[in-house]
CSV table of C-alpha atoms and ligand atoms in Angstrom, one decimal:
chain,number,residue,atom,x,y,z
A,4,MET,CA,-63.8,1.1,-13.9
A,5,LYS,CA,-60.7,-0.6,-12.3
A,6,ARG,CA,-57.8,1.4,-11.0
A,7,ILE,CA,-54.6,0.4,-12.8
A,8,GLY,CA,-51.1,1.0,-11.4
A,9,PHE,CA,-47.7,0.8,-13.1
A,10,ILE,CA,-44.3,0.5,-11.4
A,11,GLY,CA,-41.7,1.6,-14.0
A,12,ALA,CA,-42.4,4.3,-16.6
A,13,GLY,CA,-40.3,2.8,-19.4
A,14,ASN,CA,-41.0,1.5,-22.9
A,15,MET,CA,-43.4,-1.2,-21.9
A,16,ALA,CA,-45.4,0.8,-19.5
A,17,THR,CA,-45.8,3.5,-22.2
A,18,ALA,CA,-46.9,0.9,-24.7
A,19,ILE,CA,-49.4,-0.8,-22.4
A,20,ILE,CA,-50.9,2.5,-21.1
A,21,GLY,CA,-51.3,3.6,-24.8
A,22,GLY,CA,-53.4,0.5,-25.4
A,23,ILE,CA,-55.5,0.9,-22.3
A,24,LEU,CA,-56.3,4.5,-23.1
A,25,ARG,CA,-57.1,3.7,-26.8
A,26,SER,CA,-59.5,0.9,-25.7
A,27,GLY,CA,-61.1,2.9,-22.9
A,28,SER,CA,-60.4,0.0,-20.4
A,29,ALA,CA,-59.5,2.9,-18.1
A,30,ASP,CA,-59.1,6.6,-18.3
A,31,GLY,CA,-56.2,8.8,-17.2
A,32,GLU,CA,-57.9,9.4,-13.8
A,33,HIS,CA,-57.8,5.6,-13.1
A,34,ILE,CA,-54.1,5.0,-14.1
A,35,THR,CA,-51.3,5.7,-11.7
A,36,VAL,CA,-47.6,5.3,-12.3
A,37,PHE,CA,-44.4,5.4,-10.2
A,38,ASP,CA,-40.7,5.4,-11.4
A,39,VAL,CA,-37.5,5.9,-9.5
A,40,LEU,CA,-36.6,8.5,-12.2
A,41,PRO,CA,-38.8,11.6,-11.4
A,42,ASP,CA,-38.2,13.2,-14.9
A,43,LYS,CA,-39.3,10.0,-16.7
A,44,LEU,CA,-42.3,9.7,-14.4
A,45,GLU,CA,-43.5,13.3,-15.0
A,46,LEU,CA,-42.9,13.1,-18.7
A,47,LEU,CA,-45.1,9.9,-19.1
A,48,ALA,CA,-47.8,11.3,-16.8
A,49,LYS,CA,-47.9,14.6,-18.8
A,50,GLU,CA,-47.8,12.8,-22.2
A,51,LYS,CA,-50.6,10.4,-21.3
A,52,GLY,CA,-52.6,12.5,-18.9
A,53,ILE,CA,-52.3,9.9,-16.0
A,54,GLN,CA,-51.6,10.2,-12.3
A,55,THR,CA,-48.3,9.8,-10.5
A,56,SER,CA,-47.4,8.3,-7.1
A,57,ASP,CA,-44.5,8.8,-4.8
A,58,SER,CA,-43.8,5.1,-4.1
A,59,ALA,CA,-44.3,1.6,-5.5
A,60,GLU,CA,-46.1,0.7,-2.3
A,61,ASN,CA,-48.6,3.5,-2.8
A,62,VAL,CA,-49.3,2.4,-6.4
A,63,VAL,CA,-50.3,-1.0,-5.2
A,64,LYS,CA,-52.4,0.4,-2.3
A,65,ASN,CA,-54.3,2.6,-4.7
A,66,SER,CA,-54.8,0.1,-7.6
A,67,ASP,CA,-56.9,-3.0,-8.2
A,68,ILE,CA,-54.4,-4.2,-10.9
A,69,THR,CA,-50.6,-3.3,-10.8
A,70,VAL,CA,-48.3,-3.9,-13.7
A,71,LEU,CA,-44.7,-4.6,-12.6
A,72,ALA,CA,-43.0,-2.9,-15.6
A,73,VAL,CA,-39.4,-2.9,-14.5
A,74,LYS,CA,-36.4,-4.9,-15.7
A,75,PRO,CA,-36.0,-8.4,-14.2
A,76,GLN,CA,-33.0,-7.2,-12.1
A,77,ASN,CA,-35.1,-4.7,-10.3
A,78,TYR,CA,-37.8,-7.2,-9.3
A,79,SER,CA,-36.5,-8.2,-5.9
A,80,GLU,CA,-36.3,-4.5,-4.8
A,81,VAL,CA,-39.8,-3.7,-6.1
A,82,LEU,CA,-41.3,-6.9,-4.6
A,83,GLU,CA,-39.8,-5.9,-1.2
A,84,ASN,CA,-41.2,-2.4,-1.5
A,85,ILE,CA,-44.8,-3.5,-2.4
A,86,LYS,CA,-44.9,-6.5,0.0
A,87,PRO,CA,-46.8,-4.5,2.8
A,88,ALA,CA,-49.5,-3.4,0.3
A,89,VAL,CA,-50.3,-6.7,-1.5
A,90,THR,CA,-53.4,-8.6,-0.4
A,91,ASN,CA,-55.4,-11.4,-1.9
A,92,GLU,CA,-57.6,-8.8,-3.6
A,93,LYS,CA,-54.7,-7.2,-5.5
A,94,VAL,CA,-54.0,-8.4,-9.0
A,95,LEU,CA,-50.3,-8.3,-10.1
A,96,VAL,CA,-49.3,-8.4,-13.7
A,97,THR,CA,-45.7,-9.3,-14.4
A,98,ILE,CA,-44.1,-8.6,-17.8
A,99,ALA,CA,-40.4,-9.5,-17.0
A,100,ALA,CA,-38.6,-12.2,-19.0
A,101,GLY,CA,-37.9,-15.2,-16.8
A,102,ILE,CA,-39.7,-14.0,-13.6
A,103,SER,CA,-42.1,-16.7,-12.5
A,104,THR,CA,-45.3,-16.2,-10.5
A,105,ASP,CA,-43.9,-18.7,-8.0
A,106,TYR,CA,-41.0,-16.4,-7.3
A,107,ILE,CA,-43.3,-13.4,-6.9
A,108,ALA,CA,-45.7,-15.2,-4.6
A,109,HIS,CA,-42.8,-16.4,-2.5
A,110,ALA,CA,-41.1,-13.0,-2.4
A,111,ILE,CA,-44.3,-11.1,-1.3
A,112,GLY,CA,-45.6,-13.9,0.9
A,113,THR,CA,-49.0,-13.8,-0.7
A,114,ASP,CA,-50.5,-16.0,-3.4
A,115,CYS,CA,-52.4,-13.1,-4.9
A,116,PRO,CA,-54.1,-13.3,-8.4
A,117,MET,CA,-51.4,-12.9,-11.1
A,118,VAL,CA,-51.1,-12.7,-14.8
A,119,ARG,CA,-47.6,-13.4,-16.4
A,120,VAL,CA,-47.3,-11.6,-19.7
A,121,MET,CA,-44.8,-11.5,-22.5
A,122,PRO,CA,-45.5,-8.5,-24.7
A,123,ASN,CA,-43.4,-7.0,-27.5
A,124,THR,CA,-42.4,-3.5,-28.5
A,125,PRO,CA,-44.8,-3.2,-31.5
A,126,LEU,CA,-47.4,-2.8,-28.8
A,127,LEU,CA,-46.3,0.8,-28.8
A,128,LEU,CA,-48.1,1.2,-32.2
A,129,GLY,CA,-51.0,-1.0,-31.3
A,130,VAL,CA,-49.7,-3.9,-33.4
A,131,GLY,CA,-48.2,-6.0,-30.6
A,132,ALA,CA,-48.2,-9.7,-30.0
A,133,THR,CA,-48.7,-10.7,-26.4
A,134,ALA,CA,-48.7,-14.0,-24.6
A,135,LEU,CA,-50.5,-14.3,-21.3
A,136,SER,CA,-50.7,-17.0,-18.6
A,137,LYS,CA,-52.9,-16.9,-15.5
A,138,ARG,CA,-52.5,-17.9,-11.8
A,139,ASN,CA,-55.2,-17.9,-9.1
A,140,ILE,CA,-57.3,-15.3,-10.8
A,141,SER,CA,-61.1,-14.9,-11.4
A,142,ASP,CA,-62.4,-15.0,-15.0
A,143,GLU,CA,-63.6,-11.4,-14.6
A,144,ASP,CA,-60.2,-10.1,-13.5
A,145,PHE,CA,-58.3,-12.1,-16.2
A,146,GLU,CA,-60.6,-10.8,-18.9
A,147,TYR,CA,-59.9,-7.2,-17.7
A,148,VAL,CA,-56.1,-7.8,-17.9
A,149,TYR,CA,-56.5,-9.6,-21.2
A,150,ASN,CA,-58.4,-6.7,-22.7
A,151,MET,CA,-55.6,-4.3,-21.6
A,152,PHE,CA,-53.3,-6.1,-23.9
A,153,SER,CA,-55.7,-7.1,-26.7
A,154,ALA,CA,-56.3,-3.4,-27.1
A,155,GLY,CA,-52.7,-3.2,-28.3
A,156,GLY,CA,-52.6,-6.1,-30.8
A,157,VAL,CA,-52.9,-9.9,-31.0
A,158,THR,CA,-53.0,-12.0,-27.8
A,159,ALA,CA,-52.5,-15.7,-27.0
A,160,ILE,CA,-53.2,-17.5,-23.7
A,161,LEU,CA,-50.6,-20.1,-22.7
A,162,ASP,CA,-49.6,-22.2,-19.8
A,163,GLU,CA,-47.0,-20.6,-17.5
A,164,SER,CA,-44.6,-23.5,-18.3
A,165,GLN,CA,-44.4,-22.1,-21.9
A,166,MET,CA,-43.7,-18.5,-21.0
A,167,ASN,CA,-39.9,-18.8,-21.2
A,168,SER,CA,-40.0,-20.5,-24.6
A,169,VAL,CA,-42.5,-17.9,-26.0
A,170,ILE,CA,-39.9,-15.1,-25.5
A,171,ALA,CA,-38.2,-16.3,-28.7
A,172,VAL,CA,-41.5,-16.4,-30.6
A,173,ASN,CA,-42.8,-12.9,-29.9
A,174,GLY,CA,-40.8,-11.1,-27.2
A,175,SER,CA,-37.3,-10.9,-28.6
A,176,SER,CA,-38.1,-12.0,-32.1
A,177,PRO,CA,-38.7,-8.5,-33.4
A,178,ALA,CA,-34.9,-8.1,-33.1
A,179,TYR,CA,-34.3,-11.2,-35.4
A,180,ILE,CA,-36.7,-9.7,-37.9
A,181,TYR,CA,-34.9,-6.3,-37.8
A,182,LEU,CA,-31.6,-8.0,-38.5
A,183,PHE,CA,-33.1,-9.8,-41.5
A,184,ALA,CA,-34.6,-6.4,-42.7
A,185,LYS,CA,-31.2,-4.7,-42.2
A,186,ALA,CA,-29.4,-7.2,-44.3
A,187,MET,CA,-32.0,-6.8,-47.1
A,188,VAL,CA,-31.9,-3.0,-47.1
A,189,ASP,CA,-28.0,-3.0,-46.9
A,190,TYR,CA,-27.9,-5.3,-49.9
A,191,ALA,CA,-30.3,-3.0,-51.8
A,192,VAL,CA,-28.1,0.0,-51.1
A,193,LYS,CA,-25.0,-1.9,-52.2
A,194,GLU,CA,-26.9,-2.5,-55.5
A,195,GLY,CA,-27.5,1.3,-55.8
A,196,ILE,CA,-31.1,1.4,-54.7
A,197,ASP,CA,-32.0,4.4,-52.6
A,198,GLU,CA,-32.2,3.5,-48.9
A,199,SER,CA,-35.6,4.9,-48.1
A,200,GLU,CA,-37.1,3.3,-51.2
A,201,ALA,CA,-35.5,-0.1,-50.2
A,202,LEU,CA,-36.8,0.3,-46.6
A,203,LYS,CA,-40.3,1.0,-48.0
A,204,LEU,CA,-40.2,-2.1,-50.2
A,205,VAL,CA,-38.7,-4.4,-47.5
A,206,CYS,CA,-41.2,-3.3,-44.8
A,207,ALA,CA,-44.1,-3.8,-47.2
A,208,THR,CA,-42.8,-7.2,-48.2
A,209,LEU,CA,-42.5,-8.3,-44.5
A,210,LYS,CA,-46.1,-7.1,-43.8
A,211,GLY,CA,-47.5,-8.6,-47.0
A,212,SER,CA,-45.8,-11.9,-46.4
A,213,ALA,CA,-47.1,-12.0,-42.9
A,214,GLU,CA,-50.6,-11.3,-44.2
A,215,MET,CA,-50.3,-14.1,-46.8
A,216,LEU,CA,-49.3,-16.5,-44.1
A,217,GLU,CA,-52.2,-15.4,-42.0
A,218,LYS,CA,-54.9,-15.2,-44.6
A,219,SER,CA,-54.1,-17.4,-47.6
A,220,GLY,CA,-54.6,-20.7,-45.7
A,221,ASP,CA,-51.4,-21.9,-47.3
A,222,THR,CA,-48.5,-23.4,-45.2
A,223,PRO,CA,-45.1,-21.6,-45.3
A,224,ASP,CA,-43.8,-24.5,-47.5
A,225,THR,CA,-46.7,-24.0,-50.0
A,226,LEU,CA,-46.1,-20.2,-50.1
A,227,ILE,CA,-42.4,-20.7,-50.6
A,228,LYS,CA,-43.2,-23.0,-53.6
A,229,LYS,CA,-45.6,-20.4,-55.0
A,230,VAL,CA,-42.7,-17.8,-55.2
A,231,SER,CA,-40.2,-20.3,-56.6
A,232,SER,CA,-40.4,-21.0,-60.3
A,233,PRO,CA,-38.3,-24.0,-61.4
A,234,GLY,CA,-34.8,-22.9,-62.4
A,235,GLY,CA,-35.6,-19.4,-61.3
A,236,THR,CA,-34.1,-16.7,-59.1
A,237,THR,CA,-35.9,-17.5,-55.8
A,238,LEU,CA,-34.7,-21.1,-55.9
A,239,LYS,CA,-31.1,-19.9,-56.3
A,240,ALA,CA,-31.5,-17.6,-53.2
A,241,LEU,CA,-33.1,-20.5,-51.2
A,242,GLU,CA,-30.3,-22.8,-52.2
A,243,LYS,CA,-27.8,-20.4,-50.7
A,244,LEU,CA,-29.9,-20.0,-47.5
A,245,GLU,CA,-30.0,-23.8,-47.2
A,246,GLU,CA,-26.2,-24.1,-47.8
A,247,LYS,CA,-25.7,-21.6,-44.9
A,248,ASP,CA,-28.2,-23.6,-42.8
A,249,PHE,CA,-30.5,-20.6,-42.3
A,250,TYR,CA,-33.4,-22.7,-41.0
A,251,ASN,CA,-31.4,-24.5,-38.4
A,252,SER,CA,-29.6,-21.2,-37.5
A,253,VAL,CA,-33.0,-19.7,-36.6
A,254,LEU,CA,-33.9,-22.8,-34.5
A,255,GLU,CA,-30.6,-22.6,-32.7
A,256,ALA,CA,-31.0,-18.8,-32.1
A,257,MET,CA,-34.4,-19.3,-30.6
A,258,ASP,CA,-33.2,-22.2,-28.5
A,259,ALA,CA,-30.3,-20.0,-27.2
A,260,CYS,CA,-33.0,-17.4,-26.2
A,261,THR,CA,-35.0,-19.9,-24.2
A,262,LYS,CA,-31.9,-21.3,-22.5
A,263,ARG,CA,-30.9,-17.8,-21.4
A,264,ALA,CA,-34.5,-17.2,-20.1
A,265,ASN,CA,-34.1,-20.5,-18.2
A,266,GLU,CA,-30.8,-19.4,-16.8
A,267,LEU,CA,-32.1,-16.0,-15.7
A,268,SER,CA,-35.3,-17.6,-14.4
A,269,LYS,CA,-36.4,-17.0,-10.8
B,306,NAP,N1,-38.5,-4.1,-24.3
B,306,NAP,C1,-39.0,-5.3,-24.7
B,306,NAP,O1,-38.9,-5.6,-25.9
B,306,NAP,C2,-39.7,-6.2,-23.8
B,306,NAP,C3,-40.5,-7.2,-24.3
B,306,NAP,C4,-41.2,-8.0,-23.4
B,306,NAP,C5,-41.1,-7.8,-22.1
B,306,NAP,N2,-40.3,-6.8,-21.6
B,306,NAP,C6,-40.1,-6.7,-20.2
B,306,NAP,O2,-40.7,-5.5,-19.8
B,306,NAP,C7,-40.1,-5.0,-18.6
B,306,NAP,C8,-39.9,-3.5,-18.8
B,306,NAP,O3,-39.0,-3.3,-19.9
B,306,NAP,P1,-38.8,-1.8,-20.5
B,306,NAP,O4,-38.2,-2.0,-21.8
B,306,NAP,O5,-40.1,-1.0,-20.4
B,306,NAP,O6,-37.8,-1.2,-19.4
B,306,NAP,P2,-37.3,0.3,-19.2
B,306,NAP,O7,-37.6,1.1,-20.4
B,306,NAP,O8,-35.9,0.2,-18.6
B,306,NAP,O9,-38.3,0.8,-18.0
B,306,NAP,C9,-38.2,0.4,-16.7
B,306,NAP,C10,-38.3,1.6,-15.8
B,306,NAP,O10,-38.4,1.3,-14.4
B,306,NAP,C11,-37.5,2.0,-13.6
B,306,NAP,N3,-37.2,1.3,-12.4
B,306,NAP,C12,-36.1,0.6,-12.0
B,306,NAP,N4,-36.2,0.2,-10.7
B,306,NAP,C13,-37.4,0.7,-10.3
B,306,NAP,C14,-38.0,0.6,-9.0
B,306,NAP,N5,-37.5,0.0,-8.0
B,306,NAP,N6,-39.2,1.3,-8.9
B,306,NAP,C15,-39.8,1.9,-9.9
B,306,NAP,N7,-39.2,2.0,-11.1
B,306,NAP,C16,-38.0,1.4,-11.3
B,306,NAP,C17,-36.3,2.1,-14.5
B,306,NAP,O11,-35.4,3.1,-14.1
B,306,NAP,P3,-33.8,2.9,-14.4
B,306,NAP,O12,-33.7,3.1,-15.8
B,306,NAP,O13,-33.2,3.9,-13.5
B,306,NAP,O14,-33.5,1.5,-14.0
B,306,NAP,C18,-37.0,2.5,-15.9
B,306,NAP,O15,-37.3,3.9,-15.9
B,306,NAP,C19,-38.8,-5.8,-18.4
B,306,NAP,O16,-38.9,-6.6,-17.3
B,306,NAP,C20,-38.7,-6.6,-19.7
B,306,NAP,O17,-38.1,-7.9,-19.5
B,306,NAP,C21,-39.6,-6.0,-22.4
């Protein structure tokens, strides 16, 4: 069993550790975490039954695979801290938006095996969508990292050049969907429908529509036609969305997301 380390004990570390424990890729004895906030560290360790470490450097020393689960702005500090412990044998997994493996290799002065990952928060419930790209890594080690994430949902392997664009597709897109859901629930409430009943219907509609897209074999356009009878209610709603340029608004929003990732890129 590989030893897996985490630097940062936040939302993403919690979600990924949950998936690893569920899948049995590693047990609590083989997972170590460090965070600058001692309370957060102890809480996660207790909650998941995993080990704690007193420094980022010691996490890397005592792990085969280390997940860098801190915000992009904390990367330079963390890379400086772990530099003495990284060797060509150590696998690093980076989950930060816009941080390239080139930047990491340069900062630590070692072209160690790496996997760049873009997960999303539904990973917390085991229904995540994660994109992964690899660098300089053996098939066996990549498969191990891949399984850590596939235990928590759907996965896709991409080229690293696509990792900034994919943020709009799976990483930040849950926020766009929540906004869409909020508008639908708020509308229902305005029409006098109980909020919890509306939320139940909206969530089931989102899940059901996603399942239709996935399983029916129909394209989005065909599925839209199947809901829209001529002269009916759906067409009226679609006409309004078209008038407001909904489709292009989504494209522009996703493009803004990618542009920001490019700006923040290191
Ligand atoms: N949340 C998402 O939807 C999402 C999706 C895809 C990818 N990601 C990526 O996942 C990464 C982690 O996000 P998150 O939401 O899990 O963040 P988070 O909840 O803020 O967790 C990061 C933790 O690391 C701690 N930390 C900061 N500097 C540290 C250091 N030098 N050594 C050890 N620990 C340190 C932070 O403490 P402080 O609070 O004191 O800074 C915090 O407790 C980010 O890079 C983000 O881009 C997030």
